[in-house]
CSV table of C-alpha atoms and ligand atoms in Angstrom, one decimal:
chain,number,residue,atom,x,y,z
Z,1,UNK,CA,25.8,-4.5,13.5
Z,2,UNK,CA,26.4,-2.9,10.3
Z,3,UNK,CA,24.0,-2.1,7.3
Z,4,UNK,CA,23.8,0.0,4.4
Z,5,UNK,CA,20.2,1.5,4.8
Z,6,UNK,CA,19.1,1.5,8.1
Z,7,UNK,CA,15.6,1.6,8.4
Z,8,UNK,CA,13.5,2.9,11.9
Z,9,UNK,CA,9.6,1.6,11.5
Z,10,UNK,CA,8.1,-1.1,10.0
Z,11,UNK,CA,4.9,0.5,8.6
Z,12,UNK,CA,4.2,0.1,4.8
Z,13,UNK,CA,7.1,2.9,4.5
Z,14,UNK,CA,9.6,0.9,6.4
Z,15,UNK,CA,8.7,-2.7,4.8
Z,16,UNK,CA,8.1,-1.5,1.5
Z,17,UNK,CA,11.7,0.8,1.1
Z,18,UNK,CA,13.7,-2.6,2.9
Z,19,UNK,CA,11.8,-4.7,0.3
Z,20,UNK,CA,12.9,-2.4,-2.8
Z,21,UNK,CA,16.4,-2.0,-1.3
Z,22,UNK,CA,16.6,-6.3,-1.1
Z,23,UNK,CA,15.6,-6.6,-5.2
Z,24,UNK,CA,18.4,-4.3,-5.8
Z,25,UNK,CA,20.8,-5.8,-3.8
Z,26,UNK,CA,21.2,-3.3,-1.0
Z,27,UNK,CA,21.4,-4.2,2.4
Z,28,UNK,CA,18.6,-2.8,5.3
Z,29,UNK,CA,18.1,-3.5,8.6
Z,30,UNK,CA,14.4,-2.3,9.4
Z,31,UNK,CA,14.1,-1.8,13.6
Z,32,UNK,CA,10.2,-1.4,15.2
Z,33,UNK,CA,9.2,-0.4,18.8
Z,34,UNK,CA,5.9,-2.7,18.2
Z,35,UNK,CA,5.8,-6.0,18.1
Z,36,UNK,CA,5.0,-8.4,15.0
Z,37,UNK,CA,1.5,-9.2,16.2
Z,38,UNK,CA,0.9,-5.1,17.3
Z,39,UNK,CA,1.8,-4.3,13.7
Z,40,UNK,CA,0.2,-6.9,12.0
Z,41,UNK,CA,-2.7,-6.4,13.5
Z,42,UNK,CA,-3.6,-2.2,13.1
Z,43,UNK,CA,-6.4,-1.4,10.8
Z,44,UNK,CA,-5.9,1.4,8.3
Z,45,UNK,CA,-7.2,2.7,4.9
Z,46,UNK,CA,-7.6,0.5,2.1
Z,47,UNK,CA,-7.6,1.9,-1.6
Z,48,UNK,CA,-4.2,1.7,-3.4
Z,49,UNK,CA,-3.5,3.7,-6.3
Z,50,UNK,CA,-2.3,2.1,-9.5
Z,51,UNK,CA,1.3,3.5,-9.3
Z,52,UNK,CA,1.4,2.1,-5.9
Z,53,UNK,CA,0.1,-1.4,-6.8
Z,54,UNK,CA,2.8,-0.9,-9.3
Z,55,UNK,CA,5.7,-0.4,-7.0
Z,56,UNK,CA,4.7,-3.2,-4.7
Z,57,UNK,CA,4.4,-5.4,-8.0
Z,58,UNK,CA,8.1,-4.6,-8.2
Z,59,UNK,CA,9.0,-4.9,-5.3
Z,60,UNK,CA,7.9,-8.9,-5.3
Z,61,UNK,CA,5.3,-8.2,-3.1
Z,62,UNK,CA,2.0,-8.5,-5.1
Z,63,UNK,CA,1.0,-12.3,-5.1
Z,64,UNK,CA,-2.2,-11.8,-3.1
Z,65,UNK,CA,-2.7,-8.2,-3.7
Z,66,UNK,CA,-3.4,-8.9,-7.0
Z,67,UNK,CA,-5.6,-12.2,-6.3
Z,68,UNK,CA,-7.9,-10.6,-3.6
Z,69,UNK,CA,-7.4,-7.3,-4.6
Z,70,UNK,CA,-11.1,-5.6,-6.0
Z,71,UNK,CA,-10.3,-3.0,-9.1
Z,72,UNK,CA,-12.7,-0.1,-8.5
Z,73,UNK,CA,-13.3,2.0,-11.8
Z,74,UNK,CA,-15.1,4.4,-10.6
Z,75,UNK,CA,-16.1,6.4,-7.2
Z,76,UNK,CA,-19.7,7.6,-5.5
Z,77,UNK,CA,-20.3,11.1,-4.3
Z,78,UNK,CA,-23.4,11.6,-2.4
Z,79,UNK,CA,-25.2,14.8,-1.0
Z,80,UNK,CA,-28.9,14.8,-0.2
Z,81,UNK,CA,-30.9,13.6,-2.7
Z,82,UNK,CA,-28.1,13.9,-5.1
Z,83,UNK,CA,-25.5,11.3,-6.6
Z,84,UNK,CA,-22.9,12.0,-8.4
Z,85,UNK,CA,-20.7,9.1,-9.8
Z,86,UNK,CA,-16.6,9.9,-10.5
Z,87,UNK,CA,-16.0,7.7,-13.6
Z,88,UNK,CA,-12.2,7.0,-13.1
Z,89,UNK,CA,-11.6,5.0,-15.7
Z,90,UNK,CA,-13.6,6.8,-18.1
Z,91,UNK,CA,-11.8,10.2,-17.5
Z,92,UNK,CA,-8.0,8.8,-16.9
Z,93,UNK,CA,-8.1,5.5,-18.1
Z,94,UNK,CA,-6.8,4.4,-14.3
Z,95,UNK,CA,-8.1,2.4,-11.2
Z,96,UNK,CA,-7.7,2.2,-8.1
Z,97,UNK,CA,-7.5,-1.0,-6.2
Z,98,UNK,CA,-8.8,-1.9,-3.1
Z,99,UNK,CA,-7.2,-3.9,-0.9
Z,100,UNK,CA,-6.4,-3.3,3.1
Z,101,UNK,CA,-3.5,-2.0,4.5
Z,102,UNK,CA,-3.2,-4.5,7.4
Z,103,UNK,CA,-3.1,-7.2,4.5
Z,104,UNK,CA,-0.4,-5.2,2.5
Z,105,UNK,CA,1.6,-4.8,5.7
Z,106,UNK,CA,1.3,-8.6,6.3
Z,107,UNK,CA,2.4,-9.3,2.6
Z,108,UNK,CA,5.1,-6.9,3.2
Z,109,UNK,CA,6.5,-8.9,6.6
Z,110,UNK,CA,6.4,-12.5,5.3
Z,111,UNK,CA,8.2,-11.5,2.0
Z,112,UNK,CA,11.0,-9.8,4.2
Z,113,UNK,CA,10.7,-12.8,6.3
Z,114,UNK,CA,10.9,-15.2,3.8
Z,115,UNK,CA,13.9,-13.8,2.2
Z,116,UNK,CA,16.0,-13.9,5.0
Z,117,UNK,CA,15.4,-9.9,5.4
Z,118,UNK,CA,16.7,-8.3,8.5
Z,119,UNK,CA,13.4,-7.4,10.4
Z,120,UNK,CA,13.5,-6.8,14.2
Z,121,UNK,CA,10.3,-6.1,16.1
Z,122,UNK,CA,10.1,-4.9,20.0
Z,123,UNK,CA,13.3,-2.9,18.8
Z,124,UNK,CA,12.9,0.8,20.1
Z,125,UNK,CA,15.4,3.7,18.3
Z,126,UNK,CA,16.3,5.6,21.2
Z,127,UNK,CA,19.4,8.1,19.4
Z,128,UNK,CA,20.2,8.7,15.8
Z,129,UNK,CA,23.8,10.4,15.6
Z,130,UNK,CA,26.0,11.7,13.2
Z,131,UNK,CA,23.7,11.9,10.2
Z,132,UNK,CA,25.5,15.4,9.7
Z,133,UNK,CA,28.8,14.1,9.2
Z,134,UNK,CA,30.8,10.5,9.5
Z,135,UNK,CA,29.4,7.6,9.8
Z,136,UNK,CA,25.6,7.2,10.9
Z,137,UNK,CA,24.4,5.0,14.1
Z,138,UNK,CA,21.5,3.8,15.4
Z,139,UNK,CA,20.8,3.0,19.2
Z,140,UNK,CA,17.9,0.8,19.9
Z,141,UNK,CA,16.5,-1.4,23.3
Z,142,UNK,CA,15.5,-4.6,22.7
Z,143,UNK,CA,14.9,-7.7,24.8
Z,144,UNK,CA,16.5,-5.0,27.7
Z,145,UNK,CA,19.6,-4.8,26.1
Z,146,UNK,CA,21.0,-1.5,24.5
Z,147,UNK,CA,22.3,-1.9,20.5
Z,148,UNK,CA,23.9,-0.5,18.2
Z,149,UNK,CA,23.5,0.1,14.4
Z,150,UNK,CA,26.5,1.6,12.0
Z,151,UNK,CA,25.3,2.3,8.6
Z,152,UNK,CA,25.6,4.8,5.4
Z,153,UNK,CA,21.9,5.8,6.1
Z,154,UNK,CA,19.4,6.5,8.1
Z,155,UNK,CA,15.4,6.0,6.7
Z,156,UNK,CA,13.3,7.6,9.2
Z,157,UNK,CA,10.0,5.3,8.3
Z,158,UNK,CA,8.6,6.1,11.6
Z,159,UNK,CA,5.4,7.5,11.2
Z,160,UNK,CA,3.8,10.7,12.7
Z,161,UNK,CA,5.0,10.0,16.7
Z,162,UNK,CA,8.9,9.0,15.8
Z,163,UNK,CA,11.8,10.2,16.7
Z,164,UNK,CA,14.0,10.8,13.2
Z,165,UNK,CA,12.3,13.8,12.3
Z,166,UNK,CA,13.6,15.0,15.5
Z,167,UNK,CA,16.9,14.9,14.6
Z,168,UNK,CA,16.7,18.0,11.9
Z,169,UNK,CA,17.9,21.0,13.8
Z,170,UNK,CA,14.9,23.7,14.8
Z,171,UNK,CA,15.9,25.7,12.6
Z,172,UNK,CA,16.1,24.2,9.5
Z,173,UNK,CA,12.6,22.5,9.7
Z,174,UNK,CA,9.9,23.4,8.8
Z,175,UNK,CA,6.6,22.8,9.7
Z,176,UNK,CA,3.2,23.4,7.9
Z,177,UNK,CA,-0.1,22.2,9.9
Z,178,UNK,CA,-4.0,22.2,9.4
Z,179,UNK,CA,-6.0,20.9,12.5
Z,180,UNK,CA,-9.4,19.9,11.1
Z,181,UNK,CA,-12.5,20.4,14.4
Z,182,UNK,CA,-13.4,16.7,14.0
Z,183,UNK,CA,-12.4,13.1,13.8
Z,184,UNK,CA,-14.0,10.0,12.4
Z,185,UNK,CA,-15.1,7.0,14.1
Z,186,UNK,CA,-14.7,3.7,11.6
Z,187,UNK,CA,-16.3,0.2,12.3
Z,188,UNK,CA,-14.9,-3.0,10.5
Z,189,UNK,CA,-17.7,-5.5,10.3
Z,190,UNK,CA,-18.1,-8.6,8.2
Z,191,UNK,CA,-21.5,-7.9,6.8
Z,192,UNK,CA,-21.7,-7.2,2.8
Z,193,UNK,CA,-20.8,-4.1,1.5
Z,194,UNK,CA,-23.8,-1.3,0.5
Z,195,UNK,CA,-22.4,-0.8,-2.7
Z,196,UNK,CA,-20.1,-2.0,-5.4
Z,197,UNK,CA,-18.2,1.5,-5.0
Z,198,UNK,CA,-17.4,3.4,-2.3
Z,199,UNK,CA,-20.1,6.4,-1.5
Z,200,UNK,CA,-18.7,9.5,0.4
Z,201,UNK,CA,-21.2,11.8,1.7
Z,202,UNK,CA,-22.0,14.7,3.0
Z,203,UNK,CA,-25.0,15.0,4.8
Z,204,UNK,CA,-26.4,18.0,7.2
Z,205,UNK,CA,-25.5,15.6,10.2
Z,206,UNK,CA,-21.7,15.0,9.3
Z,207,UNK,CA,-19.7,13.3,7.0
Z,208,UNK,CA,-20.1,9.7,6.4
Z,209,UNK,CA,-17.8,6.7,4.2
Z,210,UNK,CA,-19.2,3.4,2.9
Z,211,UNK,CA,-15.9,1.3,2.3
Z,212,UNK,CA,-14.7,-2.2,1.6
Z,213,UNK,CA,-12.1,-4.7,2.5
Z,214,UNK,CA,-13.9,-7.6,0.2
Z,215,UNK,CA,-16.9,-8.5,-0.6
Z,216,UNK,CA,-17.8,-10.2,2.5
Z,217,UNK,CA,-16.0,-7.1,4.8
Z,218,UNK,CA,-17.5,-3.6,4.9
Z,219,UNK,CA,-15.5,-0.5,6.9
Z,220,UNK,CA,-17.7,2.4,7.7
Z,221,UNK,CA,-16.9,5.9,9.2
Z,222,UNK,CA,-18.9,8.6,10.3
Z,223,UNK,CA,-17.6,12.1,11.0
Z,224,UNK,CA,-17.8,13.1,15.2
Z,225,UNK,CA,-16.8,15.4,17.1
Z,226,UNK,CA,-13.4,15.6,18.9
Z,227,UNK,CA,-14.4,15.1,22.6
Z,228,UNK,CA,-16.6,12.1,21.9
Z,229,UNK,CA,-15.1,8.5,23.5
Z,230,UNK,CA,-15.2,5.1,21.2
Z,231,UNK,CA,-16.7,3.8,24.4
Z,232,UNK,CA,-20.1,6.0,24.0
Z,233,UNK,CA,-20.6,4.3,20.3
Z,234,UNK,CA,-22.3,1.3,21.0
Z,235,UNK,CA,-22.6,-0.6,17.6
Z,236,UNK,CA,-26.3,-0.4,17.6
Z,237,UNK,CA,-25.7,4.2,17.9
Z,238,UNK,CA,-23.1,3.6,14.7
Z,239,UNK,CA,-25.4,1.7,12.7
Z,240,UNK,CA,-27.8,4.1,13.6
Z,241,UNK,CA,-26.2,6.6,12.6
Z,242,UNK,CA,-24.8,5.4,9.2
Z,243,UNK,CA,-28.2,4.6,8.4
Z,244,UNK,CA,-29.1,8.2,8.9
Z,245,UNK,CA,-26.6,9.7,7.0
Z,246,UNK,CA,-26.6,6.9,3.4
Z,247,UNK,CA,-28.3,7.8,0.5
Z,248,UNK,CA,-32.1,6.5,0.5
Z,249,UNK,CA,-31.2,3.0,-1.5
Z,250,UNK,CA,-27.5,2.4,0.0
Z,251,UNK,CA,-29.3,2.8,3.7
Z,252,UNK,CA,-32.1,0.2,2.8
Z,253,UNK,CA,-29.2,-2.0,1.9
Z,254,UNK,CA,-27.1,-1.8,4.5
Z,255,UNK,CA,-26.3,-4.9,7.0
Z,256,UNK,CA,-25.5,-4.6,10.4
Z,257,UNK,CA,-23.2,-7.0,12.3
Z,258,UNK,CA,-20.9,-7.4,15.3
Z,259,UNK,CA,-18.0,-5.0,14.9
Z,260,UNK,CA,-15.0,-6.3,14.6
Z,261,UNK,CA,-12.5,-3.0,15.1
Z,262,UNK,CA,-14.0,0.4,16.2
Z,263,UNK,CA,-11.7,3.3,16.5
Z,264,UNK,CA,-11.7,7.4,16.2
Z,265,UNK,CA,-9.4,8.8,14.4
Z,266,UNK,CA,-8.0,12.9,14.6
Z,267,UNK,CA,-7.9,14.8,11.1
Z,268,UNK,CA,-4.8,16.7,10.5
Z,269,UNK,CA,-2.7,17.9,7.5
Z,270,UNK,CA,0.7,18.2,7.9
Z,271,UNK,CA,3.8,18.7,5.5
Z,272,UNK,CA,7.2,19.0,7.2
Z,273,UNK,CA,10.3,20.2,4.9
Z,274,UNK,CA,13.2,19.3,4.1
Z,275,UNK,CA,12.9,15.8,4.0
Z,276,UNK,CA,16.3,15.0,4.0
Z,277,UNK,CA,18.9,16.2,6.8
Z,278,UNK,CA,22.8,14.7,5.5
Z,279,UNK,CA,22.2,11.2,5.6
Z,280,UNK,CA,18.6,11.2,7.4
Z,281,UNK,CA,16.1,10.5,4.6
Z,282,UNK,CA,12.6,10.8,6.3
Z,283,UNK,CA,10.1,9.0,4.0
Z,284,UNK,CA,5.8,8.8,4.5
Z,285,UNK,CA,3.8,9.6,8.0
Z,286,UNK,CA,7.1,11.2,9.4
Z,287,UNK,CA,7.0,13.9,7.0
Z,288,UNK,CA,3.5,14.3,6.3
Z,289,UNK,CA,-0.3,13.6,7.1
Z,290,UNK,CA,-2.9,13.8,5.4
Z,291,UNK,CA,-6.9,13.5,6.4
Z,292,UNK,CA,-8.1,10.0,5.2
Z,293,UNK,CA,-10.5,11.7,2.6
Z,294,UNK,CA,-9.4,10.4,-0.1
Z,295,UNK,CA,-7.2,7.7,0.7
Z,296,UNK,CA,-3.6,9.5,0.5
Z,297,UNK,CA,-2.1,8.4,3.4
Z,298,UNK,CA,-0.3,4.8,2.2
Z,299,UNK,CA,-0.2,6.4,-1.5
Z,300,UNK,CA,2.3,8.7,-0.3
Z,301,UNK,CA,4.7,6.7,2.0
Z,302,UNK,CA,4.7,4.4,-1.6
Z,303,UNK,CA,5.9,7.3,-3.9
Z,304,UNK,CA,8.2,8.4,-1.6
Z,305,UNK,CA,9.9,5.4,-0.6
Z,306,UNK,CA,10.2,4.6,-4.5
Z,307,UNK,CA,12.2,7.7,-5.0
Z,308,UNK,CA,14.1,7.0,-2.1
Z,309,UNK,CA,15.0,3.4,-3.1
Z,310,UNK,CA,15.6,5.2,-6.9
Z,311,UNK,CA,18.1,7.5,-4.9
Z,312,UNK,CA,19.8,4.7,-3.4
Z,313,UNK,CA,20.3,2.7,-6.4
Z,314,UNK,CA,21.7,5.6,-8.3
Z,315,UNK,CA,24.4,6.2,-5.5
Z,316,UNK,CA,25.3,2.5,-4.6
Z,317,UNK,CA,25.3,1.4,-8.6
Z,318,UNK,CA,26.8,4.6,-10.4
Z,319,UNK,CA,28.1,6.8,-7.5
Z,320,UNK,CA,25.5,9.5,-8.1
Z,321,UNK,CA,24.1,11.8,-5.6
Z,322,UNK,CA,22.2,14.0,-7.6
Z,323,UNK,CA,18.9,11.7,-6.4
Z,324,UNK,CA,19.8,12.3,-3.2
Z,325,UNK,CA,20.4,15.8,-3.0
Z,326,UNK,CA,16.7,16.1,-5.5
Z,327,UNK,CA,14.9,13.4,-2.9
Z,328,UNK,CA,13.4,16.0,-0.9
Z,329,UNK,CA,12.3,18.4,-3.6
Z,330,UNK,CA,11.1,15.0,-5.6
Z,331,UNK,CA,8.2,14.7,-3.1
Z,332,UNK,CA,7.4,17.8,-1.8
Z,333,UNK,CA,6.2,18.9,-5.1
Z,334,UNK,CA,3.9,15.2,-5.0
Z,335,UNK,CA,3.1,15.7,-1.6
Z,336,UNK,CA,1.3,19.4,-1.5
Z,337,UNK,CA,-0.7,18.2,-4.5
Z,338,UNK,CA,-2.2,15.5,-2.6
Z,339,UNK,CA,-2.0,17.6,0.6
Z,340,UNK,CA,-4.3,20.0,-1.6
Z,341,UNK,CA,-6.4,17.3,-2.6
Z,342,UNK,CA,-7.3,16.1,0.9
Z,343,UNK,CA,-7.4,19.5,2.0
Z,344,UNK,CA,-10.4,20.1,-0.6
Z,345,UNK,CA,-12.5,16.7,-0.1
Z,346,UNK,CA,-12.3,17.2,3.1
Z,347,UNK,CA,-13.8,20.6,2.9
Z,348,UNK,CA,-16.1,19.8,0.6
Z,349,UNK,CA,-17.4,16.9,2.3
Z,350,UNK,CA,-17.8,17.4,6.2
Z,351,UNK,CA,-19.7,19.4,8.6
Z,352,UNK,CA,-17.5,22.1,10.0
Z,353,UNK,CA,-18.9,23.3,13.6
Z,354,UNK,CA,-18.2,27.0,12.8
Z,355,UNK,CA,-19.9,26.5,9.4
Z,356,UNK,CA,-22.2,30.0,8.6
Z,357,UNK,CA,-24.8,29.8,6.0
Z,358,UNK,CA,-22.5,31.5,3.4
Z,359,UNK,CA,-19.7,28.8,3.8
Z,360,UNK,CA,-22.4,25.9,3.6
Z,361,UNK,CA,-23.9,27.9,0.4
Z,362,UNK,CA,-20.1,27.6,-1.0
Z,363,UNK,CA,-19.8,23.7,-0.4
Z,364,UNK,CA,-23.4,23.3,-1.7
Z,365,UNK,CA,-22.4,25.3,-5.0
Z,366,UNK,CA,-19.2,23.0,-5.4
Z,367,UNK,CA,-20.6,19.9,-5.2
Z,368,UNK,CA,-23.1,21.1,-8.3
Z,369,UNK,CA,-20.7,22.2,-9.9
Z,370,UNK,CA,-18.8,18.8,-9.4
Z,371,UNK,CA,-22.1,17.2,-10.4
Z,372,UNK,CA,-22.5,19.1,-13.4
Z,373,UNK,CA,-19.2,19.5,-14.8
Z,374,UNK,CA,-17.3,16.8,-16.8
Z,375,UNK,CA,-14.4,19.0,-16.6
Z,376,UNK,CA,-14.7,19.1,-12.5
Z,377,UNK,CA,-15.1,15.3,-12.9
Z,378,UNK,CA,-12.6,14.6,-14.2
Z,379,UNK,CA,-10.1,16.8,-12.0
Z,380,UNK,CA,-11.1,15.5,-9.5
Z,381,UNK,CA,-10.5,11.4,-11.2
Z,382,UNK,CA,-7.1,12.3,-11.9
Z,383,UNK,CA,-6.3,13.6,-8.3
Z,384,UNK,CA,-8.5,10.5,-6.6
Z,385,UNK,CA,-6.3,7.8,-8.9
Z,386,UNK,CA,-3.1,9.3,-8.2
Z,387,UNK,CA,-0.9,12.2,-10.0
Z,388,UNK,CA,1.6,10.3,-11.8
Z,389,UNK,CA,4.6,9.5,-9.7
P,1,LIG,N1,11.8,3.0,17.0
P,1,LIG,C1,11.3,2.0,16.2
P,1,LIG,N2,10.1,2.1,15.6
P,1,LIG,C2,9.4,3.2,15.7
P,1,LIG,C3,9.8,4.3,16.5
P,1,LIG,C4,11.1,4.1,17.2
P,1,LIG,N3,11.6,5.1,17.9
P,1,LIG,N4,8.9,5.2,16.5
P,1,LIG,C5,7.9,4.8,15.7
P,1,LIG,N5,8.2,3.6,15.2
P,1,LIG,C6,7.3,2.7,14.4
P,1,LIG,C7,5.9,2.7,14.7
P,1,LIG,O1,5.6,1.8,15.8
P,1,LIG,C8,5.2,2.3,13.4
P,1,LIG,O2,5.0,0.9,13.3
P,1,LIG,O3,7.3,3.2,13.0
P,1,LIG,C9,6.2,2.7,12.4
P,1,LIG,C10,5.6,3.8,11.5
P,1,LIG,O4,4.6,3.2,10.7
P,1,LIG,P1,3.3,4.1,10.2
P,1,LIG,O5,2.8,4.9,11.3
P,1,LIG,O6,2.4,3.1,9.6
P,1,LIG,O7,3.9,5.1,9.1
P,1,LIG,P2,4.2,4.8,7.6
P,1,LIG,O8,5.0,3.5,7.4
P,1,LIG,O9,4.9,6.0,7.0
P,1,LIG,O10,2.8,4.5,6.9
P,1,LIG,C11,2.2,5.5,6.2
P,1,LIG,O11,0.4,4.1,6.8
P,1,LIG,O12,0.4,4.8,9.0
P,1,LIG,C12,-0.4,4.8,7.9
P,1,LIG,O13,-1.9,6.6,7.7
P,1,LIG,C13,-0.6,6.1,7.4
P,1,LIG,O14,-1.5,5.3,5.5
P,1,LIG,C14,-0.4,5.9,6.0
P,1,LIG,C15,0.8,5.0,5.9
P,2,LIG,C1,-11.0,2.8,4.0
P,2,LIG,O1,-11.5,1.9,3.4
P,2,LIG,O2,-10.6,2.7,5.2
P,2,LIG,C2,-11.0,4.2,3.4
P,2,LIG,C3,-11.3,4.3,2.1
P,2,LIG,C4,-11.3,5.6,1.5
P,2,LIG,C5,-10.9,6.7,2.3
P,2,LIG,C6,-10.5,6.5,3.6
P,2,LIG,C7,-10.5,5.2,4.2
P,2,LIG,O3,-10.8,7.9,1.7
């Protein structure tokens, strides 16, 4: 086989850079290790920025996003008996959208379906070569059988467990990491949402999220510690929970139901550098994490898969490298910001087990400050709706 792009994973990253690539006429051949149903079927965050929603726009993808989509102008902060409400729209004139990543991914599949695209699932990458010098090649397993790829480039789309990142010599990457002593548990339910906006808290017992998928779907999460088991969260202890750690009016609210996902997931930051190694271009979750405070995680793998496909066009329709050669660079100077951003919610907002009374004093005096200054507001609106990209 023989592409122009070849592209390993087919997370948002992976779909969304072989769907840009297809409107301008490039070639990609996107290989997964999961299959369709694995993929289609994994729950992640769910609040798009508007420069993302804009890049899937042009990438063809947006039908549904933009019918079921639910524009969210502004954002709920909540700490004891205080509430402070972000007014996004009032301080950037921006939105955020919010709309689930397991529906993105499926819009993202059936477009490249539709069009004929070159998707291959159950397709395991087992050796990148020559991405230094030559020509590159891919070897994946699928259906038993051992394949081979030839391309111009490699896109290593393949989240934070793949193997392209792998392929940049010891010595030239770099690797900058942030463990944080906690996870979060979510719960998907189809019960009504507390609130119109999503409320982040912090409250004495742990951190705690009041999402949305629709109106008729709520996702919840509360912060827990790292040795605890999904299996010792019965939904009746989440609820519970939640209920414990809502403001007063959202927790009299609240509706409980069957859950329909419940998962706990680890809190890390990571930023690896360079992003580009010859003709390896390593683009969202392979290059960086961030904690889901804040809703980064998707936001990213969009801005950097738009400069990627930017690059491409530049050296397939004018012969220029200089995109290339900037890619790297290009998002790393995106990526710290939100890594910073994360980094900062997430300190403001959870219970840290080593806390001392002086570093709780320190998060109590930030979040007044938050409340009290429109100048803090609106910092933190033009961070939470996405720097420009
Ligand atoms: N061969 C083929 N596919 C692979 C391989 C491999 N060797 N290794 C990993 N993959 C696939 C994974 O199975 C996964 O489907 O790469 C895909 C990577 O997808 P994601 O982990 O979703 O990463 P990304 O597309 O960058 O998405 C970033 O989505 O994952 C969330 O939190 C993340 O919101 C962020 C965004
Ligand atoms: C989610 O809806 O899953 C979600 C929303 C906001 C976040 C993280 C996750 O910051």
């Amino acid at each position: 086989m023989r592409t122009q792009v070849a592209i390993v994973g087919a997370g948002p990253s992976g779909l969304l850079l072989s769907q840009l690539l297809h409107v301008h006429g490039i070639d990609s051949i996107v290989l997964e290790r999961r299959s369709r149903a694995y993929v289609l079927a994994r729950v992640r965050a769910g609040v798009l920025e508007q420069g993302t929603a804009d890049i899937v726009r042009r990438a063809g993808a947006a039908t549904r996003m933009d019918a079921e989509g639910i524009v969210h102008g502004g954002v709920g902060i909540s700490c004891g008996d205080r509430r402070i409400r972000i007014d996004l729209a009032g301080h950037t004139g921006r939105t955020v959208l919010v709309y689930g990543q397991t529906e993105l991914t499926r819009d993202l599949v059936e477009k490249r379906e539709a069009l004929g695209g070159k998707l291959i699932f159950e397709a395991d990458v087992v050796a990148i070569e020559h991405v230094e010098a030559g020509e590159p090649s891919l070897t994946f397993r699928h259906g038993g059988i051992e394949r081979r790829v030839v391309c111009d480039f490699v896109a290593g789309c393949d989240g934070f467990h793949g193997i392209s990142r792998n392929c940049i010599p010891p010595h030239v990457l770099q690797v900058h990491e942030r463990i944080y002593p906690f996870g979060w548990l979510g719960l998907l339910s189809d019960t009504p949402p507390v609130s119109e906006e999503l409320i982040y808290v912090n409250h004495e017992r742990g951190f705690a999220l009041a999402s949305m998928r629709s109106r008729a779907r709520s996702r919840y999460y509360v912060q827990c510690s790292l040795d605890e088991r999904v299996e010792d969260w019965s939904d009746e202890r989440f609820w519970a929970e939640l209920k414990t750690r809502l403001p007063a009016d959202a927790a009299a609210r609240l509706e409980t139901g069957p859950s329909l996902e419940k998962s706990i997931a680890p809190l890390r930051s990571v930023v690896t550098e360079p992003m580009r190694h010859g003709r390896l271009f390593l683009a969202g979750d392979a290059a960086h994490i961030v904690p889901p405070t804040g809703a980064k995680g998707l936001n990213l793998a969009a801005s950097d898969v738009h400069y990627l496909a930017e690059a491409f066009v530049g050296f397939y329709g004018r012969g220029d490298e200089a995109a290339l050669d900037g890619y790297s660079a290009r998002c790393l100077s995106r990526i710290w910001k939100a890594e910073r951003f994360s980094w900062w919610m997430t300190s403001l907002l959870h219970r840290f087990p080593d806390q001392t009374s002086f570093d709780r004093g320190v998060q109590l005096a930030e979040l007044d400050y938050l409340a009290q200054s429109r100048h803090a507001q609106a910092a933190f609106a033009e961070n939470y709706v996405g720097l420009p990209i």
